[in-house]
mmCIF file of C-alpha atoms in Angstrom:
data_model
loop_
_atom_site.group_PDB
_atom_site.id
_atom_site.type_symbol
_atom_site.label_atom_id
_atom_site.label_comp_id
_atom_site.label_asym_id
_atom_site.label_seq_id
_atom_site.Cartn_x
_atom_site.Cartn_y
_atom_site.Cartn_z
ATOM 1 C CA UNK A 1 115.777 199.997 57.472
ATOM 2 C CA UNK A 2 114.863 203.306 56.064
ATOM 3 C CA UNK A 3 112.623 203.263 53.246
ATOM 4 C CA UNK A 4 112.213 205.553 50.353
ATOM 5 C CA UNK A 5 109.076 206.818 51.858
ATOM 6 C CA UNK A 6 110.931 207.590 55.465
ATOM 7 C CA UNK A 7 113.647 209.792 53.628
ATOM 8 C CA UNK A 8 110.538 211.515 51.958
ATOM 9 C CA UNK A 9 109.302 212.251 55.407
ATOM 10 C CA UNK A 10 112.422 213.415 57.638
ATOM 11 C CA UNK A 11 113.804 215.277 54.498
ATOM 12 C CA UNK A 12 110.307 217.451 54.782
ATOM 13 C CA UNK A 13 109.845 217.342 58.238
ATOM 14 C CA UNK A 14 113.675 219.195 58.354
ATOM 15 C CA UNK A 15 112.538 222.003 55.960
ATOM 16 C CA UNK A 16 109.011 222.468 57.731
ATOM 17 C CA UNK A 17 111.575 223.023 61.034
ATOM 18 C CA UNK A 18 113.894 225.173 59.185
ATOM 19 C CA UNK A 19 111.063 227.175 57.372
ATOM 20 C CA UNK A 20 109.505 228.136 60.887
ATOM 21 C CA UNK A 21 106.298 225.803 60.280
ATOM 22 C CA UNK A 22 107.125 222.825 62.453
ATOM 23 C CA UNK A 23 107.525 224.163 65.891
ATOM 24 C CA UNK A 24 108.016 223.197 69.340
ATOM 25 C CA UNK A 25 106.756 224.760 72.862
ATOM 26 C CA UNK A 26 104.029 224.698 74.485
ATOM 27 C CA UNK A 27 100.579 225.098 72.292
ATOM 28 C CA UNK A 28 96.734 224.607 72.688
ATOM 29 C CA UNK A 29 95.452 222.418 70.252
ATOM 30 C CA UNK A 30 91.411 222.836 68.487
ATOM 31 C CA UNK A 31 90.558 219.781 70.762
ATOM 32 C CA UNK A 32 92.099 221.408 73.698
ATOM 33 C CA UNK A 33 95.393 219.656 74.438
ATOM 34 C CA UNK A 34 98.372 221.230 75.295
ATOM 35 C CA UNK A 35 100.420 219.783 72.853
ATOM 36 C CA UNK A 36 104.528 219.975 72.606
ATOM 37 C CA UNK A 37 104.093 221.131 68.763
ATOM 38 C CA UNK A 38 102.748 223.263 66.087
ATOM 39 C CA UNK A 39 102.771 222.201 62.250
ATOM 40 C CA UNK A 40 100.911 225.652 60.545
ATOM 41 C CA UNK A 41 100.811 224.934 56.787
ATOM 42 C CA UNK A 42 100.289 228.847 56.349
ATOM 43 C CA UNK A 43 103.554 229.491 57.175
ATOM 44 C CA UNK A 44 105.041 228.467 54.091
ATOM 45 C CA UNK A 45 104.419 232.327 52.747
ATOM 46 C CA UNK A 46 106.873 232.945 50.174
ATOM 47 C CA UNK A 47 107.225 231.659 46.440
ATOM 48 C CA UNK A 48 110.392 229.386 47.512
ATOM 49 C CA UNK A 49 108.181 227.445 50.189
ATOM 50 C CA UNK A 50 105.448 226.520 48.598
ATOM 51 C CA UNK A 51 107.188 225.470 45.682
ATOM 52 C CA UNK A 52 109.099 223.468 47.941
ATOM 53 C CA UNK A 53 105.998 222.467 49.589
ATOM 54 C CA UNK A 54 104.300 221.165 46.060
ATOM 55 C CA UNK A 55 107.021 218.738 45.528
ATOM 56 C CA UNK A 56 107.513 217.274 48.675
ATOM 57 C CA UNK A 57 103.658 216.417 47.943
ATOM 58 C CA UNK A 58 104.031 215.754 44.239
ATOM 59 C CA UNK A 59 106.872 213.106 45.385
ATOM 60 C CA UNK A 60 104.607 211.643 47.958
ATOM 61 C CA UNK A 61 102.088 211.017 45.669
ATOM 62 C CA UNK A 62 103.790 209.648 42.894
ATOM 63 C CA UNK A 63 105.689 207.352 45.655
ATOM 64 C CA UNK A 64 101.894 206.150 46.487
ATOM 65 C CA UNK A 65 101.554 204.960 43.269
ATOM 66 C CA UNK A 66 97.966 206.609 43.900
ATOM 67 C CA UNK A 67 95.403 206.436 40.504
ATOM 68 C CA UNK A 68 93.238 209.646 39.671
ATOM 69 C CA UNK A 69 92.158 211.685 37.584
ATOM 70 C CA UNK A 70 91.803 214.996 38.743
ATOM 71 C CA UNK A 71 92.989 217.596 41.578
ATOM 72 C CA UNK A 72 91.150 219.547 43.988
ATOM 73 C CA UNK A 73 91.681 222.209 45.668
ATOM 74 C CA UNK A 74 89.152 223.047 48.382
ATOM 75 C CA UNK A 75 89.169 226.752 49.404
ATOM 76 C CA UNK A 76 90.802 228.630 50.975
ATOM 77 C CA UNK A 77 94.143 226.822 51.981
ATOM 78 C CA UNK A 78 93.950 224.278 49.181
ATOM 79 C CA UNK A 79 93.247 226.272 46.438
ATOM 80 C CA UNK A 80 97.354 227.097 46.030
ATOM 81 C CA UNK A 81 98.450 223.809 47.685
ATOM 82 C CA UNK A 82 96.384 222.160 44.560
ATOM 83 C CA UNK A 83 97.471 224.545 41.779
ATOM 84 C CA UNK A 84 101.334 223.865 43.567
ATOM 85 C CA UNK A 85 101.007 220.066 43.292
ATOM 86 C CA UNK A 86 99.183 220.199 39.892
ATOM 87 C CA UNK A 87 102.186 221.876 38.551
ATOM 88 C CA UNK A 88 105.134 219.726 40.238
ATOM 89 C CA UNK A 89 103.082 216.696 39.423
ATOM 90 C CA UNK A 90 103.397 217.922 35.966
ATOM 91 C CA UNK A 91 107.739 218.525 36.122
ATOM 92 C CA UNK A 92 107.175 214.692 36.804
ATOM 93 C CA UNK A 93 105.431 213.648 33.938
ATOM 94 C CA UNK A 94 101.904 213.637 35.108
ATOM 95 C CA UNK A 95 99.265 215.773 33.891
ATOM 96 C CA UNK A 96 96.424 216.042 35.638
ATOM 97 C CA UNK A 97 93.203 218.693 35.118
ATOM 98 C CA UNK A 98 93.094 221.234 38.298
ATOM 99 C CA UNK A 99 89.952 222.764 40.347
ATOM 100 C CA UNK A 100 88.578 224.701 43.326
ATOM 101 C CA UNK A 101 85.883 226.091 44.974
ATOM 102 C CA UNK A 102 84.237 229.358 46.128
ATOM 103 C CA UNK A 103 83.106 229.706 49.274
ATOM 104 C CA UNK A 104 80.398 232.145 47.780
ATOM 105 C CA UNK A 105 78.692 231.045 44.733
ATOM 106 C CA UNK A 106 79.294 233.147 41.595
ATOM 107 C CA UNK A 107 75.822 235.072 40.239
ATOM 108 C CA UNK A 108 77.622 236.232 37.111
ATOM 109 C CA UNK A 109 79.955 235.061 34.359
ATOM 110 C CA UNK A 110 79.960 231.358 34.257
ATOM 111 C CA UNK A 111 78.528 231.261 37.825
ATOM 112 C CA UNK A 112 78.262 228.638 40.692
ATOM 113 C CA UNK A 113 80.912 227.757 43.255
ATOM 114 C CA UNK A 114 83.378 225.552 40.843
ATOM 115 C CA UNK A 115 86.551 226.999 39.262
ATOM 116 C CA UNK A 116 88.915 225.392 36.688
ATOM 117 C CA UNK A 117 88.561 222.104 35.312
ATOM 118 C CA UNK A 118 85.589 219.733 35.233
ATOM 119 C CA UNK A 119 85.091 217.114 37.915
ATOM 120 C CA UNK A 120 85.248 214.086 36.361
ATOM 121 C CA UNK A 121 85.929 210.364 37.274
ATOM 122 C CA UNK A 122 88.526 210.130 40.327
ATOM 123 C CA UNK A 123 88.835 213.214 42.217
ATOM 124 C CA UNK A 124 91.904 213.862 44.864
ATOM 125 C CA UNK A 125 91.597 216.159 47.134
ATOM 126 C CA UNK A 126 94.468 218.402 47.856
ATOM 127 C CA UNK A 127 95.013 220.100 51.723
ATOM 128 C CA UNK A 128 97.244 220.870 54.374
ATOM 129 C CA UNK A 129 96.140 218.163 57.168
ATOM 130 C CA UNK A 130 92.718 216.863 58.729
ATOM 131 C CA UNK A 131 91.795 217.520 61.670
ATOM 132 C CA UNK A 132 88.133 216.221 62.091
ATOM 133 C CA UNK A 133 87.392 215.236 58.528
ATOM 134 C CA UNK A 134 84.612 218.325 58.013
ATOM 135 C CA UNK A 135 86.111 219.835 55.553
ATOM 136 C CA UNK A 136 86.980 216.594 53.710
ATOM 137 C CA UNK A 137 83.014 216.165 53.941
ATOM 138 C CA UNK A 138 82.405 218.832 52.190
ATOM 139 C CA UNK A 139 84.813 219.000 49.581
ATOM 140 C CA UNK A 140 82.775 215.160 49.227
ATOM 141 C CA UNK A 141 79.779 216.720 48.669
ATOM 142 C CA UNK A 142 80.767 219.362 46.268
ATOM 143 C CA UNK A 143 82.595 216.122 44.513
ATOM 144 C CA UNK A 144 79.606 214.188 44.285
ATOM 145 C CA UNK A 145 77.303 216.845 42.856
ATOM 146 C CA UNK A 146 79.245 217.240 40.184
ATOM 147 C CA UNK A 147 79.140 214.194 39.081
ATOM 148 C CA UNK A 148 82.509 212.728 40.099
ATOM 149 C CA UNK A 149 83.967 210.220 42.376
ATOM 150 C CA UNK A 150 85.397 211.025 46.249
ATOM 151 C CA UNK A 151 88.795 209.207 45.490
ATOM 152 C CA UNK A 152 91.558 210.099 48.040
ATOM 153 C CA UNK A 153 93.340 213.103 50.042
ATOM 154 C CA UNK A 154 96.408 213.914 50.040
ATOM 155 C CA UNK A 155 98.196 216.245 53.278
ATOM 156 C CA UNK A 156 101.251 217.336 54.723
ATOM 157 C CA UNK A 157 101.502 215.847 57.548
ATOM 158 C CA UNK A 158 99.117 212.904 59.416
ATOM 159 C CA UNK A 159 99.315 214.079 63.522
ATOM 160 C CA UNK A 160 97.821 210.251 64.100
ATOM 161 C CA UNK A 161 96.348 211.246 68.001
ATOM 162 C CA UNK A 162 92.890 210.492 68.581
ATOM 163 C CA UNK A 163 89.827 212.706 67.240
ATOM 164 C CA UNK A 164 87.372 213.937 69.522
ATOM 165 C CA UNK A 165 83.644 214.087 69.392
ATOM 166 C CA UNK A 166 81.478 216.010 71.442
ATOM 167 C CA UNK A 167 84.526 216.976 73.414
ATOM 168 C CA UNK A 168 85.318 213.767 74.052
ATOM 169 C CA UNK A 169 88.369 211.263 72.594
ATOM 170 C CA UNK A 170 87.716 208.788 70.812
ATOM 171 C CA UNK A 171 89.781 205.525 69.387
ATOM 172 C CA UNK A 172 90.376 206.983 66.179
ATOM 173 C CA UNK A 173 92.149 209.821 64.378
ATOM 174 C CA UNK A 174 91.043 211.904 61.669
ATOM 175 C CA UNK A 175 92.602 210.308 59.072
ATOM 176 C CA UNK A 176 91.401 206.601 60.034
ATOM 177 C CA UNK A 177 88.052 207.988 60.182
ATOM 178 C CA UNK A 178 88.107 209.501 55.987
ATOM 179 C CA UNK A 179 89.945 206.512 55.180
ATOM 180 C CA UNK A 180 87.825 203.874 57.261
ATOM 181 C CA UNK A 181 84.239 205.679 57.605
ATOM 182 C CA UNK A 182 84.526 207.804 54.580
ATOM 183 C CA UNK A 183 86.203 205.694 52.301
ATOM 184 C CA UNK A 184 88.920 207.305 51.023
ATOM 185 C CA UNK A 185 92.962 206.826 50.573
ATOM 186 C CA UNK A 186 94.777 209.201 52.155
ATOM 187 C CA UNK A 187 98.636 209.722 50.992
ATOM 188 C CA UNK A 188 100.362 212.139 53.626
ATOM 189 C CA UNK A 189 103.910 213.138 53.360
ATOM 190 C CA UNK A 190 105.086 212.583 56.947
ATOM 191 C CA UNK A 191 103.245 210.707 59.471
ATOM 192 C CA UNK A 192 104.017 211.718 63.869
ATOM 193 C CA UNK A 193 105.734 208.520 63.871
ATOM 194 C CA UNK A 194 108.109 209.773 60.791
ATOM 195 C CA UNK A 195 108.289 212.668 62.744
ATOM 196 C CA UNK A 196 109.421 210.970 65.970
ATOM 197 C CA UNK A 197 111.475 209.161 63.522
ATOM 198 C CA UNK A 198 113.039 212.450 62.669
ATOM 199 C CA UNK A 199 113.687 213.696 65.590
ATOM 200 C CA UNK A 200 115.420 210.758 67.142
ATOM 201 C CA UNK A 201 118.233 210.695 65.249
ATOM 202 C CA UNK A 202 119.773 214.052 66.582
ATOM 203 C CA UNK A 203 120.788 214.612 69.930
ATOM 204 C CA UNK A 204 119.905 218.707 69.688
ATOM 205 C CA UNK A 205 116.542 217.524 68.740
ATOM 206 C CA UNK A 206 116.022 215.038 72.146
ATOM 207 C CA UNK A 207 114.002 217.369 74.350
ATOM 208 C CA UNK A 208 111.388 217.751 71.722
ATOM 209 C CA UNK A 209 111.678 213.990 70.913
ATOM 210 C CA UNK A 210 110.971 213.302 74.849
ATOM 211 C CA UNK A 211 107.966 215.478 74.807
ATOM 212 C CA UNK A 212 106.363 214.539 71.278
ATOM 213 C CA UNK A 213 106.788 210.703 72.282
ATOM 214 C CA UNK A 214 104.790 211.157 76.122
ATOM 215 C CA UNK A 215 102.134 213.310 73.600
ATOM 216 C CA UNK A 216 101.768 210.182 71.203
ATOM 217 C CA UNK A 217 101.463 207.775 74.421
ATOM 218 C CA UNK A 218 98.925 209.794 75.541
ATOM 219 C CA UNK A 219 96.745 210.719 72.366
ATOM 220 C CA UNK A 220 98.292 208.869 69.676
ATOM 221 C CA UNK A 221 96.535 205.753 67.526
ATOM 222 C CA UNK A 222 98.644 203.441 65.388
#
């Protein structure tokens, strides 16, 4: 049975394929695989994309049913993905208080490295995926000297294969590791296995289905 959540996902894993992000072929992943496809968040360039893009998450988080208070965006690729969301979440009926980061602290003006609203109370963080949970760790640092609470993160899509650690696999993925070692939720629009999911139901789409589902024996985690 397909659930609300599964529509969520193949509906945005078709525009991420029509919109040139989700691709197929032959690419070289950060850990080194050669892996059958190629999800690039920063191809969603244009005003009609990301707009898109912010409600596909806005929907996915409001389908969590996920508490907080308020969004952040950690530079560079979050900081529009979290003003995006902020606003759709908004269409939706809920407001929530917006902020980002510098890289570079600020030595005039106001100053430091924070931008927009205070962080206060439950903080989720807004980005495209996570790949080895660093930058997760330090948007949790920046979180937690401020005063406020680590709460969840929210991405596009969850790749669920195996992380690596000193070049070598281990049992878990990114995401279990924030959610498991790091203690946060994570809410992600589309999972691999939506994905799969996805392309399954379409015979034009079987090649890519045939080589995404060996990738997932060979890396994936439940």
């Amino acid at each position: 049975m397909t659930t609300d959540r599964d529509a969520l996902a193949g509906e945005f894993v078709q525009f991420a394929i029509d919109a040139g992000v989700l691709r197929f072929g032959d690419f070289k992943t950060k850990a080194g695989r050669q892996s059958p496809y190629f999800f690039n968040a920063g191809l969603f360039d244009d005003g009609a994309k990301l707009a898109r893009l912010a409600q596909f998450y806005a929907r996915a988080i409001a389908q969590s049913g996920l508490e907080f208070d308020v969004i952040f965006g950690p530079a560079y690729k979050g900081i529009p993905l979290g003003a995006g969301v902020a606003m759709e979440l908004a269409r939706l009926g809920l407001v929530k208080p917006f902020a980002y980061n510098r890289k570079e602290a600020k030595d005039h003006g106001e100053g430091g490295t924070l931008v927009g609203a205070p962080l206060r109370g439950r903080v989720l963080i807004v980005d495209d995926v996570i790949s080895a949970g660093t930058a997760v760790r330090e948007s949790i640092a920046l979180i937690k000297a401020a005063g406020a609470t680590p709460h969840a993160v929210a991405i596009a899509l969850d790749r669920q294969e195996k992380a690596t650690e000193n070049g070598a696999d281990v049992p878990w993925s990114a995401v279990q590791y924030v959610r498991d070692k790091l203690g946060l939720q994570v809410v992600s629009i589309a999972s691999l296995a939506q994905l799969l999911q996805h392309l399954g139901q379409s015979d034009n789409f079987l090649p890519h289905f045939e080589a995404v589902s060996a990738y997932r024996a060979r890396y994936g985690v439940d």
